[in-house]
mmCIF file of C-alpha atoms in Angstrom:
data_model
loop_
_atom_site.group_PDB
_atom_site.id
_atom_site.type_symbol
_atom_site.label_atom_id
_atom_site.label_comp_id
_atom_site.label_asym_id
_atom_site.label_seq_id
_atom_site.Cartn_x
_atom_site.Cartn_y
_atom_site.Cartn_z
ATOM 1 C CA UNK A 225 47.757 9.765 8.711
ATOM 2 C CA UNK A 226 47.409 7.073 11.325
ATOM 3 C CA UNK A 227 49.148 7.372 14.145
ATOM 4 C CA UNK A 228 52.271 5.205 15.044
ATOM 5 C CA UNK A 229 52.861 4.913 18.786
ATOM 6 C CA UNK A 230 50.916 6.338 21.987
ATOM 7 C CA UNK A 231 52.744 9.264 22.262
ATOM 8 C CA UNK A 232 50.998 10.174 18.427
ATOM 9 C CA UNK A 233 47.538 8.944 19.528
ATOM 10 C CA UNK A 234 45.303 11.938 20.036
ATOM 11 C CA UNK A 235 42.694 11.813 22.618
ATOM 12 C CA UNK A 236 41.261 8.669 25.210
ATOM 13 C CA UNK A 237 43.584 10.575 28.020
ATOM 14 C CA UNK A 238 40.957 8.372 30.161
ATOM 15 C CA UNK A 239 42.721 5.248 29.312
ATOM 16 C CA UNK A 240 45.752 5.929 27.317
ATOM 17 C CA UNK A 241 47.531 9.139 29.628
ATOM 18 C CA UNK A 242 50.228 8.178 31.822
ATOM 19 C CA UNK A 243 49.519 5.509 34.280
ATOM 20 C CA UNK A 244 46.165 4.857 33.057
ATOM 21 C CA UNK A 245 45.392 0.776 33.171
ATOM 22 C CA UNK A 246 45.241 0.228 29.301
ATOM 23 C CA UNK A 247 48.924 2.089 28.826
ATOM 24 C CA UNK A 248 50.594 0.442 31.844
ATOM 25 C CA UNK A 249 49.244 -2.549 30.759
ATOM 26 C CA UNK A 250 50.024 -2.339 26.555
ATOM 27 C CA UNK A 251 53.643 -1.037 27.942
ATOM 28 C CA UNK A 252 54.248 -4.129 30.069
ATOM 29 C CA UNK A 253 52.900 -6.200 27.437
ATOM 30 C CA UNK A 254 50.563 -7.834 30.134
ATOM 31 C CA UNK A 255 47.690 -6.843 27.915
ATOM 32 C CA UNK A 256 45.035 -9.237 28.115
ATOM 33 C CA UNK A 257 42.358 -9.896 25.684
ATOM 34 C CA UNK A 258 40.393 -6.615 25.224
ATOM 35 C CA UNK A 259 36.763 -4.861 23.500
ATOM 36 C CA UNK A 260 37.033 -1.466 22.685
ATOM 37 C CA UNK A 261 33.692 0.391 22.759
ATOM 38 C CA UNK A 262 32.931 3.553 21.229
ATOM 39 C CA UNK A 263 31.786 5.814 18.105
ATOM 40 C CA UNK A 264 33.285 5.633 14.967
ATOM 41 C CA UNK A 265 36.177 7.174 14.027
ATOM 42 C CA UNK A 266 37.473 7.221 17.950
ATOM 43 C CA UNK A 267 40.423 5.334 17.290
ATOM 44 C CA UNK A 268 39.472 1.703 17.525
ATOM 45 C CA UNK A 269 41.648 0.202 14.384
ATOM 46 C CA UNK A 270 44.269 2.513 15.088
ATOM 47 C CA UNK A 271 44.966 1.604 18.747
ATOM 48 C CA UNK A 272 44.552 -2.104 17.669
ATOM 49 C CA UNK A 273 47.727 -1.566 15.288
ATOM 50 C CA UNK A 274 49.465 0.362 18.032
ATOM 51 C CA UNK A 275 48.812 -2.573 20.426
ATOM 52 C CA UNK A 276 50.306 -5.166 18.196
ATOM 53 C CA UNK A 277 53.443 -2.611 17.396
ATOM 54 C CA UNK A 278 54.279 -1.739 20.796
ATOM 55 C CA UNK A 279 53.680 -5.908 21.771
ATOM 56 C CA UNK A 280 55.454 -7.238 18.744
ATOM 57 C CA UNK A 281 52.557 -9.443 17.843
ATOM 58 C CA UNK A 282 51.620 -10.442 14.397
ATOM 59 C CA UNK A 283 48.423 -8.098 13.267
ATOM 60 C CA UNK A 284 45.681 -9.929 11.628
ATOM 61 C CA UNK A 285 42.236 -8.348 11.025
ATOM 62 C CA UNK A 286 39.187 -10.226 10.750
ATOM 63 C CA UNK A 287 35.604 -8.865 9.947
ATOM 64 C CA UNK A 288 32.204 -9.293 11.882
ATOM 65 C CA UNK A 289 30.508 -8.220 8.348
ATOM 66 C CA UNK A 290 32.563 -10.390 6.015
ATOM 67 C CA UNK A 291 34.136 -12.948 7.700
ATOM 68 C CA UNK A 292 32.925 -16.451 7.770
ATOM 69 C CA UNK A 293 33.833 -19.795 9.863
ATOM 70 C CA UNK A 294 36.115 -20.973 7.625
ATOM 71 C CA UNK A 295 38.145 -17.935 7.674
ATOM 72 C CA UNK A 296 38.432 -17.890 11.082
ATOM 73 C CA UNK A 297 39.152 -21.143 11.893
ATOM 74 C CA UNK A 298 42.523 -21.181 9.204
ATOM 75 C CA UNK A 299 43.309 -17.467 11.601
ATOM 76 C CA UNK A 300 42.891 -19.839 14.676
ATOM 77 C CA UNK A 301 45.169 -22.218 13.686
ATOM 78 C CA UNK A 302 47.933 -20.452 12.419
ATOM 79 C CA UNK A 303 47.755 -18.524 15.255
ATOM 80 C CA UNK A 304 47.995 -21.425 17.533
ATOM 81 C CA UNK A 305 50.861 -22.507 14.831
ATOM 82 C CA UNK A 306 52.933 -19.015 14.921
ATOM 83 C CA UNK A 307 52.961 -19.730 18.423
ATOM 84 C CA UNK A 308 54.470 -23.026 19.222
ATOM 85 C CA UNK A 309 56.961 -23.068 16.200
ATOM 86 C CA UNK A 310 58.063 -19.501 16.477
ATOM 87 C CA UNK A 311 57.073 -18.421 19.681
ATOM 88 C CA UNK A 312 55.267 -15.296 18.151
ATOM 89 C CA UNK A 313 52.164 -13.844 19.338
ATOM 90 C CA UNK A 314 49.262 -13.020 17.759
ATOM 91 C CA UNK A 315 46.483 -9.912 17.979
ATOM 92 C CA UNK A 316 43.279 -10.929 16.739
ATOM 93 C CA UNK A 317 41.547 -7.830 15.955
ATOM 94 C CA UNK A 318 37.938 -8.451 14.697
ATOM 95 C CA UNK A 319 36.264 -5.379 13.564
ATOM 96 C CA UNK A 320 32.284 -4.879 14.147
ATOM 97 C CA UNK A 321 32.423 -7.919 16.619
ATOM 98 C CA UNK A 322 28.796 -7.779 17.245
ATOM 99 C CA UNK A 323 27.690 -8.623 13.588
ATOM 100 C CA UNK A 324 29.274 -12.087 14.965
ATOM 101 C CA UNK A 325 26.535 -14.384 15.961
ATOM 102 C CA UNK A 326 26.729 -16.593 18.744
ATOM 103 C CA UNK A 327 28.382 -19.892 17.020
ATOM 104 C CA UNK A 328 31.211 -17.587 15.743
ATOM 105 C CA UNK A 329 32.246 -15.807 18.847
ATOM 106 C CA UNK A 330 31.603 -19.104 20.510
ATOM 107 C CA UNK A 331 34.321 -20.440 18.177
ATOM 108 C CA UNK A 332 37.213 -17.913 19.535
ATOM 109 C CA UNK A 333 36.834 -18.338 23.110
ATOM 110 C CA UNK A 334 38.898 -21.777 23.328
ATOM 111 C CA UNK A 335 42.046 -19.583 22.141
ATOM 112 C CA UNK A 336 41.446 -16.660 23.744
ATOM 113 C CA UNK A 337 41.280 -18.862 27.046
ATOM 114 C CA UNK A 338 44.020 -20.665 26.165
ATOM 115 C CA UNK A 339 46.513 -17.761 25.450
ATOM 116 C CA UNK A 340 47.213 -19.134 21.966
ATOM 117 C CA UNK A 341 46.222 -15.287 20.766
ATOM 118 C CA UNK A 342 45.202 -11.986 22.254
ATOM 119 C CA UNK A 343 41.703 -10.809 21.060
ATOM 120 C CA UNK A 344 40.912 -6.835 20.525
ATOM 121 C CA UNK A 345 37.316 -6.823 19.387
ATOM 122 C CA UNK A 346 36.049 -3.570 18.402
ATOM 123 C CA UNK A 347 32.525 -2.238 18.156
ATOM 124 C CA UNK A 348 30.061 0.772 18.453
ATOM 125 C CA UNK A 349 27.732 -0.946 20.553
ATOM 126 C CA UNK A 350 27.642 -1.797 24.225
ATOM 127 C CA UNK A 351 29.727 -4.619 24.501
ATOM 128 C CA UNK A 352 27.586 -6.253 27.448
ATOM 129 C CA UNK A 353 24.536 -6.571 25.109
ATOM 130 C CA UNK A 354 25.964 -7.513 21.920
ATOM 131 C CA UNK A 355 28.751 -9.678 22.830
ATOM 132 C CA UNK A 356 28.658 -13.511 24.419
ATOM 133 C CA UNK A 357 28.737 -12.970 28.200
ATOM 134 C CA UNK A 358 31.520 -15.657 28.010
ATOM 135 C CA UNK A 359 33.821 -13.712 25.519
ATOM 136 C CA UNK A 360 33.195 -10.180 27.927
ATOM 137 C CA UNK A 361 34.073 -11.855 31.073
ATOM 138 C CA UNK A 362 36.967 -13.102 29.355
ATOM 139 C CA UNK A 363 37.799 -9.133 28.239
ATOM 140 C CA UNK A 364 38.833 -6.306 29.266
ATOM 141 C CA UNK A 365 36.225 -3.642 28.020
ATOM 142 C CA UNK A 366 37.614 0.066 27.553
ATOM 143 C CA UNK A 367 34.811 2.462 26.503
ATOM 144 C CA UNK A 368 36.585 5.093 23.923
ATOM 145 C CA UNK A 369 35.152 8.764 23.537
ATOM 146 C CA UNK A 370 34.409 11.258 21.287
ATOM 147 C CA UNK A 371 37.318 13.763 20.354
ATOM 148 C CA UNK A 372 37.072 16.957 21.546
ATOM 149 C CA UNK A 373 36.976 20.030 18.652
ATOM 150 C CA UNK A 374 40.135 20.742 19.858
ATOM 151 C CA UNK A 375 41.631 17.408 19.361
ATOM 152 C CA UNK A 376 40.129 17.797 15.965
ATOM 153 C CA UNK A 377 41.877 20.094 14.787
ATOM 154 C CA UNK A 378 45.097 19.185 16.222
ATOM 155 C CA UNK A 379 44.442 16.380 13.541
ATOM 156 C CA UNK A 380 44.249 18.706 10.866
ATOM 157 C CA UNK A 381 47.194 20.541 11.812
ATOM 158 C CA UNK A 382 49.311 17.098 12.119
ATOM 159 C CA UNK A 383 47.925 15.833 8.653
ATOM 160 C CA UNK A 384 48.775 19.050 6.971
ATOM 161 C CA UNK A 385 52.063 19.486 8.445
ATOM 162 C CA UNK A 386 53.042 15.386 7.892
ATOM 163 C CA UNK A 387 55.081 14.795 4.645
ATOM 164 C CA UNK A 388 55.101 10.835 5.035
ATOM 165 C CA UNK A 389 52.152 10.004 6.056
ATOM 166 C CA UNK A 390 49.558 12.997 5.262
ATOM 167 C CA UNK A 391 48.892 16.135 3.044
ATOM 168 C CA UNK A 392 52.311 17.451 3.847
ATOM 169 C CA UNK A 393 53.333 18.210 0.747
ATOM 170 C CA UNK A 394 50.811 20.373 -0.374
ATOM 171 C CA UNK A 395 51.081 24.009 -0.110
ATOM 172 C CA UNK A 396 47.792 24.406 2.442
ATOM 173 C CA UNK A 397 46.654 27.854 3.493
ATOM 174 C CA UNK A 398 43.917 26.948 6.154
ATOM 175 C CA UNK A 399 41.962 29.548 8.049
ATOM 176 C CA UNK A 400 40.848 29.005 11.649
ATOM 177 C CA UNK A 401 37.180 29.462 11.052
ATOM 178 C CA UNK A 402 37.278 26.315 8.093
ATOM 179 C CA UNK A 403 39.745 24.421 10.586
ATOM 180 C CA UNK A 404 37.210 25.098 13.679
ATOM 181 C CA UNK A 405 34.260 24.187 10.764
ATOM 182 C CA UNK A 406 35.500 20.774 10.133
ATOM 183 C CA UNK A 407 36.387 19.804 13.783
ATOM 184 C CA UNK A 408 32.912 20.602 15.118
ATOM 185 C CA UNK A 409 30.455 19.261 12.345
ATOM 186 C CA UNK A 410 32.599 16.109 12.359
ATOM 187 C CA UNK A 411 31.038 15.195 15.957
ATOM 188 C CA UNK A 412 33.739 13.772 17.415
ATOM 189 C CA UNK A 413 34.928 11.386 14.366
ATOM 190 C CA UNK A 414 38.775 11.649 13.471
ATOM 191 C CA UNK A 415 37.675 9.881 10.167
ATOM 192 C CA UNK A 416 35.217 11.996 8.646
ATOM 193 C CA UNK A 417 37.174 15.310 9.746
ATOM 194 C CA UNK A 418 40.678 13.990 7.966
ATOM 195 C CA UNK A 419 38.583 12.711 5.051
ATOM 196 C CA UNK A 420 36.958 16.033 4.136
ATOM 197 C CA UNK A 421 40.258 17.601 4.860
ATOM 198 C CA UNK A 422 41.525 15.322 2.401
ATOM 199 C CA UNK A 423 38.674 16.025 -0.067
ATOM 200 C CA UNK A 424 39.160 19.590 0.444
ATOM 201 C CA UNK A 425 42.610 20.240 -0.617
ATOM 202 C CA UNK A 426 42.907 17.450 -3.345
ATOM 203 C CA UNK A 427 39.909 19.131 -5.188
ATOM 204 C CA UNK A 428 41.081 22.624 -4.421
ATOM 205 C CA UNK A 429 42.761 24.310 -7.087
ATOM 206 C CA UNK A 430 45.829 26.143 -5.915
ATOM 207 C CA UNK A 431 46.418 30.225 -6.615
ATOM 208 C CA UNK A 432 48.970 31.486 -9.322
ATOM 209 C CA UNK A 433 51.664 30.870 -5.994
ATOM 210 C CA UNK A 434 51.182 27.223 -5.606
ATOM 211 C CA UNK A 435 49.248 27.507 -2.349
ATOM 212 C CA UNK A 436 45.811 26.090 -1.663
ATOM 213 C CA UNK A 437 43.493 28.209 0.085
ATOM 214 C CA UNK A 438 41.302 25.777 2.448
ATOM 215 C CA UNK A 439 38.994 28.920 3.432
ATOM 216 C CA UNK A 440 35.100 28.280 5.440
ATOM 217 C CA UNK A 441 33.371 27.613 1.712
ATOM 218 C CA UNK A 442 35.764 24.791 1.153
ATOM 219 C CA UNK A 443 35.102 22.940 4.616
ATOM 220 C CA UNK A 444 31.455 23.486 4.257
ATOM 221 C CA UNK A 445 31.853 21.817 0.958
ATOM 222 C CA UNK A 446 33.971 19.216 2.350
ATOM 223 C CA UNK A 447 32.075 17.808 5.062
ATOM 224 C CA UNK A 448 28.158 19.367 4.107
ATOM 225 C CA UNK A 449 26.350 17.236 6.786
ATOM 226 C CA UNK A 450 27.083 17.433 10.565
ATOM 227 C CA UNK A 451 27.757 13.573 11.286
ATOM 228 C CA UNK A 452 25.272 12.679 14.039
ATOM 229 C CA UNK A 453 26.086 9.728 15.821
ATOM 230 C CA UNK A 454 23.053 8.087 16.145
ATOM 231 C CA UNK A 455 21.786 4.337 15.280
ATOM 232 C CA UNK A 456 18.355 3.980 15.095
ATOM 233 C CA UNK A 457 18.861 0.113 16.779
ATOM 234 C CA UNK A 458 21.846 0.704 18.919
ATOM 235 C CA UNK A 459 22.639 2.674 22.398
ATOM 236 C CA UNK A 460 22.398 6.066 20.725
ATOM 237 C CA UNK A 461 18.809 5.925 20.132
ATOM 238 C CA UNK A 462 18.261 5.324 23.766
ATOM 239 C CA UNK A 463 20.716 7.329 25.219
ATOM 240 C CA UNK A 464 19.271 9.926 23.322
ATOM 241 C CA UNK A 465 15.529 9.368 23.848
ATOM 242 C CA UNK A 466 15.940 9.014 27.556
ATOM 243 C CA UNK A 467 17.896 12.241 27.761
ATOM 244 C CA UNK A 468 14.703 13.683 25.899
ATOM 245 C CA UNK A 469 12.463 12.260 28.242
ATOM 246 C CA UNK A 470 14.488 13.213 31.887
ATOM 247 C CA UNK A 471 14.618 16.046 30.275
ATOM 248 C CA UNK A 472 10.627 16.544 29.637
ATOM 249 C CA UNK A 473 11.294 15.649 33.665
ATOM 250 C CA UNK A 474 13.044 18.323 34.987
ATOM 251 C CA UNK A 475 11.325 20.762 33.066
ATOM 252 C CA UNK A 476 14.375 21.504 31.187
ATOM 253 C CA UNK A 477 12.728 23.082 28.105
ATOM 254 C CA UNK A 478 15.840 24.099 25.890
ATOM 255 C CA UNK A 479 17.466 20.918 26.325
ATOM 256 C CA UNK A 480 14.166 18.581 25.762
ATOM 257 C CA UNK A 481 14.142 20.608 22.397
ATOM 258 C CA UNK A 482 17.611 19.969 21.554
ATOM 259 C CA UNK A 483 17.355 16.445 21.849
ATOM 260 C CA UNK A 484 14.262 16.455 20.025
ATOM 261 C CA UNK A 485 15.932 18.265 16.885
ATOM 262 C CA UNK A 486 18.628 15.873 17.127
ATOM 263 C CA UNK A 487 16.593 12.778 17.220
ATOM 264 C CA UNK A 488 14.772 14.423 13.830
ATOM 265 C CA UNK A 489 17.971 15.221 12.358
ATOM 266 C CA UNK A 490 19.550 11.835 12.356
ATOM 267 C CA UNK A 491 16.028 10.359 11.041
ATOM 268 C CA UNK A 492 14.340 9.063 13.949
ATOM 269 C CA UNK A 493 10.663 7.838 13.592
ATOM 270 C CA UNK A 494 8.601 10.931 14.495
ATOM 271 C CA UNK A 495 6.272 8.362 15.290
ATOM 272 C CA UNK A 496 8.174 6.816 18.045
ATOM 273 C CA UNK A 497 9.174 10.289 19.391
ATOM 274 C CA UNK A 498 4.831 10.964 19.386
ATOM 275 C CA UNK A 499 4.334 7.774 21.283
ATOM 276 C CA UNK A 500 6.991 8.347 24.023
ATOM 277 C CA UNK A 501 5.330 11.715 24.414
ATOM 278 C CA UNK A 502 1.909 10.359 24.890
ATOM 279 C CA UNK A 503 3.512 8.242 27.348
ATOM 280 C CA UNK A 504 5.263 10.793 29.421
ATOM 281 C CA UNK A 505 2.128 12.742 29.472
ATOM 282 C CA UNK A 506 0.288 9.913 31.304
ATOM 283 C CA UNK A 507 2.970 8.720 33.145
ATOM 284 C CA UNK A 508 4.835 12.014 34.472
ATOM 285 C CA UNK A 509 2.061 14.840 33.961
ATOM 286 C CA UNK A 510 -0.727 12.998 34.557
ATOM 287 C CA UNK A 511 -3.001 14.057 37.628
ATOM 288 C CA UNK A 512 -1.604 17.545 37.810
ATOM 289 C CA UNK A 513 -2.425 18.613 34.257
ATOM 290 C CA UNK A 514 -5.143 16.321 32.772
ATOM 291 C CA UNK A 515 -5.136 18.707 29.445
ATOM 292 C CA UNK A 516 -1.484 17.101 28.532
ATOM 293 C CA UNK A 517 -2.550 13.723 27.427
ATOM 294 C CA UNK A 518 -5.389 15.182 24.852
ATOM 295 C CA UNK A 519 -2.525 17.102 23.955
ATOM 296 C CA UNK A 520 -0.301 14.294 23.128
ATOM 297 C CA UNK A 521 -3.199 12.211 21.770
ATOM 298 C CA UNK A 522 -3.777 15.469 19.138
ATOM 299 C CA UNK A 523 0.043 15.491 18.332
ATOM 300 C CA UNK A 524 0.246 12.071 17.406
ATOM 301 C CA UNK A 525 -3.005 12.596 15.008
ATOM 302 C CA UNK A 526 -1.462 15.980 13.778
ATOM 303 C CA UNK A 527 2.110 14.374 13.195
ATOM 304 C CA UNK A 528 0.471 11.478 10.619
ATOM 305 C CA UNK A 529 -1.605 13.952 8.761
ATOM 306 C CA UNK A 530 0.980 16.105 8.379
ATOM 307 C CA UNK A 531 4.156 14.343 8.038
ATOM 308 C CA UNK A 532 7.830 15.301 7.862
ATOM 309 C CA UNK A 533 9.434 18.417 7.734
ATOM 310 C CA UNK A 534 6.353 20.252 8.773
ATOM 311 C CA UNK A 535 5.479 17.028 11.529
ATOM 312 C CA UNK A 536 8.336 18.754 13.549
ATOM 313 C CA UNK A 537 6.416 21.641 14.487
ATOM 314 C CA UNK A 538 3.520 19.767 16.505
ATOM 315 C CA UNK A 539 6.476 17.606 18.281
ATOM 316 C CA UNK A 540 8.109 21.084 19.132
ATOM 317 C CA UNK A 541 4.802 22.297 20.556
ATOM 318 C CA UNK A 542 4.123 19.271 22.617
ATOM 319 C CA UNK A 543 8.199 18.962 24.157
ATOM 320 C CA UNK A 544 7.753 22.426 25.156
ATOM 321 C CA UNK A 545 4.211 22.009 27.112
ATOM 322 C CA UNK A 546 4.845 18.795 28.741
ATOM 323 C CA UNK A 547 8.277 20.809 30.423
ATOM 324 C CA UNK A 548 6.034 23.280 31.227
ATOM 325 C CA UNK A 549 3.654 21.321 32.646
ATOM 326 C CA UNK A 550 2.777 20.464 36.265
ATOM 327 C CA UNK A 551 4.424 16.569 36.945
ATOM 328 C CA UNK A 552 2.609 13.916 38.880
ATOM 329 C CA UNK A 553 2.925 10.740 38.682
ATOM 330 C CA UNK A 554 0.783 9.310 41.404
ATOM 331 C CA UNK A 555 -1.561 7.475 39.011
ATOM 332 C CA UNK A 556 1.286 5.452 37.962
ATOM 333 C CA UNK A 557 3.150 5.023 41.277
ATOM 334 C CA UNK A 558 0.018 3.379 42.764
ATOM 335 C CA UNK A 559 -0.787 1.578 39.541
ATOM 336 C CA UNK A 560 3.028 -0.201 40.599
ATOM 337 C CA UNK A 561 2.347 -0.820 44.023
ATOM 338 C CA UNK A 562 -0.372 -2.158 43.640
ATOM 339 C CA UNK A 563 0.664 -4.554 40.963
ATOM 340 C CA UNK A 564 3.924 -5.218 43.560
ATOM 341 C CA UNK A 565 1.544 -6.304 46.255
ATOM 342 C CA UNK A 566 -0.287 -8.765 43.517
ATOM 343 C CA UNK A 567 2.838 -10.649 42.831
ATOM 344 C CA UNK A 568 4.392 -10.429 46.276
ATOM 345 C CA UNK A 569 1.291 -11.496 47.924
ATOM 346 C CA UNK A 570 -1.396 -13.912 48.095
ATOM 347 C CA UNK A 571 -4.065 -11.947 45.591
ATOM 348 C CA UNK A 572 -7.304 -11.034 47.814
ATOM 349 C CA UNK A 573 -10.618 -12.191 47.083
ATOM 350 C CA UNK A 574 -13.275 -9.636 45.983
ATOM 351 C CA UNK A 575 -15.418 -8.325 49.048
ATOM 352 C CA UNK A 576 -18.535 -8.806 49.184
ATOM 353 C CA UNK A 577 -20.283 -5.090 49.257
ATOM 354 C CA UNK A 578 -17.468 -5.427 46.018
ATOM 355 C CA UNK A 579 -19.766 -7.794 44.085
ATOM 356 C CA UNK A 580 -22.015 -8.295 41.353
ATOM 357 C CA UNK A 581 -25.493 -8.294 43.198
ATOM 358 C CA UNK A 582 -27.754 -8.414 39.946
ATOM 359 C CA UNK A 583 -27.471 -12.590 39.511
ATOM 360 C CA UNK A 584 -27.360 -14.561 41.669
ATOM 361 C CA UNK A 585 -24.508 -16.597 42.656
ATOM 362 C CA UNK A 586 -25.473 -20.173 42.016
ATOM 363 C CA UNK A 587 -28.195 -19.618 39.702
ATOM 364 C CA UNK A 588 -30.863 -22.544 39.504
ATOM 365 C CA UNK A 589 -31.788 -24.000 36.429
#
């Protein structure tokens, strides 16, 4: 069910629509070496193998979790080989490029300066943080987004409809509410909606007519779980805590909750969620509501004796009172200016009527 050509590619109109950069650019085949950046199951792999098609370079795949020096090095050089013999190109398309320390992505930049291949790194992470700053400013860096529902299930209809390549040749009776399920609990991932499609009608028994009736109880069974994408250690956990915290800011109550509950739902430390509120109490409420910070103080007590599920509630309680709660932060803004006028400037000796009176200052022995 992978797509074939651009026109087949569903979604990253940012980039991909009409005289965007990256499709005037992959149609030219003036492509330069590139990192695509986004969730999973936005395309990445695909658009690598479109690249490569459209370019009529040689494909080869290499792995930031499994692939080792060795490996890469023999890819190097028969890259540099396809090239002078044959005059072929090459895409180099290393998947999870991050999980590549420093010595290996180190090791690709002589050929990716050199032309000898074109480079399409792919990754979930921001690119400018866990990729060499030689190897980025060597890249172009396209940021890829989550499909749309829509876009979803414009999948669904394309695999079930596709006799080569999908579930074409199945008799599939899908209703719009199961189609609609699938495309919104799959969060934006292509992947996991076409593989509990896939689940779905292969382990659907058809009716007496031969057809298979994908109806709302088969997609919940499908896909169960709503796939959050989150990473505990990557931009979504601080995308997502900041977004709970400016939203603790403006007072925006029903949106500090819901990314709360989503930070709980994907398994975030409640304990790290306490802190940050104990934090923002200081920090934001401070001066204008001196009852917040006991309040934080008690949730973070009342979130380790309880623990998870119930630890939820206390964190619920706490989100909604700091909104509601008078901000000031002039404690902390003067706690910063002052500590900008220490470094900035020569430090100022304590004044007298400052000082410790009760000794003297050159005591005699």
């Amino acid at each position: 069910m992978r797509p074939r050509s651009l026109e087949e590619f569903v979604g990253q109109e940012h980039i991909l629509a009409p005289g965007k950069l990256l499709r005037r650019a992959i149609e030219a085949d003036r492509l330069p070496s590139v990192i695509l950046s986004g969730p999973p199951g936005t395309g990445k792999t695909t658009l690598a193998h479109i690249i490569a098609d459209i370019t009529h370079a040689k494909f080869v795949r290499l792995s930031g979790v499994e692939s080792n020096v060795a490996e890469m090095r023999r890819v190097l050089a028969a890259a540099t080989n396809r090239l002078r013999t044959a005059g072929a190109k090459t895409i180099l398309f290393v998947d999870e490029i991050h999980h590549f320390n420093k010595a290996q992505q180190d090791i690709l930049l002589p050929d990716v300066e050199s032309g000898n291949l074109r480079l399409i790194g792919a990754t979930a992470y921001n690119p400018f943080f866990y990729v060499n700053s030689p190897l980025v400013s060597r890249s172009q860096v396209f940021q890829l987004e989550p499909l749309r529902v829509e876009q979803l299930e414009l999948l669904v209809d394309r695999a079930l409809a596709d006799k080569e390549r999908g579930l074409g040749n199945y008799n599939v009776q899908i209703d719009n509410d199961a189609c609609r399920h699938l495309a919104e609990l799959s969060d934006g991932d292509a992947r996991k909606c076409l593989n509990a499609l896939e689940i779905g009608v292969l382990t659907t028994p058809p009716d007496a007519k031969g057809v298979i009736h994908f109806t709302l109880p088969v997609a919940e069974e499908s896909i169960q779980q709503k796939a959050v994408v989150y990473d505990r250690a990557g931009d979504a956990h601080y995308d997502t805590i900041s977004a709970f915290i400016k939203s603790m800011r403006a007072s925006d109550e029903k949106g500090a909750i819901y990314w709360l509950a989503k930070m709980l739902h994907a398994g975030e430390d409640f304990r790290f969620i306490a802190r940050r509120i104990t934090i923002f109490a200081s920090e934001d409420v401070g001066l204008a509501d001196p009852e917040a910070l006991p309040l934080a103080i008690a949730t973070q007590q009342a979130v380790e004796f309880v623990g998870l599920p119930e630890a939820r509630i206390p964190l619920a309680h706490a989100t909604a009172y700091m909104c509601r709660a008078k901000k000031s932060r002039e404690a902390c803004d003067a706690l910063n200016a002052a500590t900008e006028n220490i470094e900035s400037e020569q430090t100022q000796r304590v004044p007298e009527h400052l000082k410790n009176k009760h000794f003297p200052v050159n005591p005699e022995t």
